[in-house]
């Protein structure tokens, strides 16, 4: 692989660009001192001539998927036809977890603090850098500009889902783990008219609500004097209500209690999240074959996902300094073997004046995403040698986020904590105190908005010449041009607090909630049957009502009405009043990307060998030019209420260009009539998302409060417009044995991936002239080596006596071993800076190398099937072992408590997770099927583990999610 990037924010950032930003940041008025043609069949036509049939029933579906695998000239696994419809899965993501080598996550945007309503985030062979395609074409969501969230796609619209684990040169570049291609039906797939309708009702056991799902398909084809025409229309809509109960134990901090060095958690959270999700999809396909050598087509596809969640939370938030948790006079604390506090009565150093910082909050958020795809093209074969295809595509993606939080503070003198760091942490606070609104004050407010749009215009032309030669079978070449733009507005998370104990107020003098405010905006809330009764939570407490939060502006305008009189201290900086953020250009970023790709590929075969060999070899060359436009922002700073640094926003534009040469080789040897051996080698890339490449740099002055002198500027860049693509070199060796004609197959695969340039946030101290500070940015950091094994078997036991001859089994197992090489942290510089990208514990100790994130060492699927005389049943269990989610993520980056500044970056893992799902169906009168389905039958909890050195590992959180049950009916004519 070769690549070129003219701009990189690593060492070049510090040596060249950083001085420019420091100069810009320091140009202030001194007041005190000196101061980011594929057809509907096989993706990119990688397996031309592959015959696919419309199938019904588990056996036929499995056999059709095996035909895809057997006849392909790359490594691929497929889910075909009713494999999706008959699994107890509502989305493509949850169906993909059955594929060998594929695992799914359980979090929204990989944020360990926010579980997803369904499976979310697909990893192939341990890597989440998975390319998504629709009918072999690029498809994406607005915010990322890259992949599509598979959970947003209705499974009912899919004909098949193909997971490619090795690329060929004619496939679109991108995807280190692999490529997942979503295939829809086309009119010519059926012999004639096809009509299908379905309806389903599903129920969640915790939320206790029932929702509906509906879908319909019509397809037909006609012979006319002008040729053959076909039309297909497909539509789907579904609703889902689900509940997740979450409990957290926060990170342990090093403390000295009564002269002993111990570890004390920062507190405990309890949350209930109710999700209301609507998924809609529509699809239209037209085909016209004017003659035997020509076919024209047009498709239109749209998917829309509207997700609303309503969160209610209680939390004890121990801080540092005066807000640190300490024992009461009774000193009843109990510690584990590592000296970590597990239970006891907690207070603060001055409970009469300060008290515990206990909060309640209500959060309401709506996330709406929509992707629309239009494609048209022609395929033409003028003779027995030439094949031509041309394809035009337009994609439009939109996403909107509206996110509001309102919270209260209540300040009890003490509380009893038990089971901290376990699955069942609990707290006991005087119930009468918690149920009196007059003990609360109006606490915090937060807003977050996103408005994202992206589109792409793509043209592609491919030509293939068939030599019919003894060795060279055909040569294929093509070119693809794409223009992609992104317009993203992200207002960040704007937290504002009216009152908090850490402000230094006497709890006895802080204004409390009035009767009128309680009547208008608050509700006395009880979690009720939290985690099915497994966890003890405070009996009740006041929080803002969901209606008040949804009507955020009117609520905040009303409770802050006294700001108009000029008598409230908090009005200047601490209460959100800027409702023009979406129009503020400093939150807006633009991306403009142009990509040209060319390839040439030779298909070859040695048919006369004792063990015939065929395959393809080729190379793809990709040139990408990107322009990111955003802002450099210098934050305002004051000393003793006097502005010493003014706020500055100035345009920032970054341009990059990359060229990659991506060779690929795929070999298939037929050892016997039923045994195939494959080898594949290739180079691959993964482009950073548009959100990661935003051009936005923030500078904050580090000021000596005594002298008013600016010591330097800390530069923070959560994104990086100069990011380069991740790169991988990958190898695959596999054997496939098709031991009977009724769906029997066994397979094994070995694979290796060598990855370079992970996207990690890193930091480094700097000194330029008179200024010192810390520069933090997202960069290409480190490398990794992944080795793995996949084995599996499919078998129907036809030789058993009736009625057991309908039994079948699918089983697969994946083992992955990984080694990461991430730059470790340097020693603190000046006592207040920790440089590098690796994790750091709360005592500033390091961890050494960790495994690659999102990668489970062991994973398996075990599926039992039965199908006979119209009756079909499936019991499916999917399991994956513990894996690293992230380090220093949201909620796992507490401030150090040594007074030297900075934040810890603590690793958090997802513990072993297994889920049992089931489905039963019966077909009668040939065309009608009734179904019953269940998912998460074992009511498994998602459990997180914080890895700390001195304090030891402890349970960070557990999420109890709904078990879901559904009944439905399908009809097909």
mmCIF file of C-alpha atoms in Angstrom, residues 58 147 313 339 413 501 697 712 756 898:
data_model
loop_
_atom_site.group_PDB
_atom_site.id
_atom_site.type_symbol
_atom_site.label_atom_id
_atom_site.label_comp_id
_atom_site.label_asym_id
_atom_site.label_seq_id
_atom_site.Cartn_x
_atom_site.Cartn_y
_atom_site.Cartn_z
ATOM 1 C CA UNK A 58 -35.010 -22.309 7.024
ATOM 2 C CA UNK A 147 -21.358 4.063 7.255
ATOM 3 C CA UNK A 313 -31.976 9.708 37.077
ATOM 4 C CA UNK A 339 -8.661 -1.052 50.390
ATOM 5 C CA UNK A 413 -26.300 15.591 55.634
ATOM 6 C CA UNK A 501 -22.420 22.849 46.823
ATOM 7 C CA UNK A 697 -9.809 24.137 17.412
ATOM 8 C CA UNK A 712 0.006 29.792 27.929
ATOM 9 C CA UNK A 756 -1.995 1.116 11.319
ATOM 10 C CA UNK A 898 -4.212 15.750 43.731
#
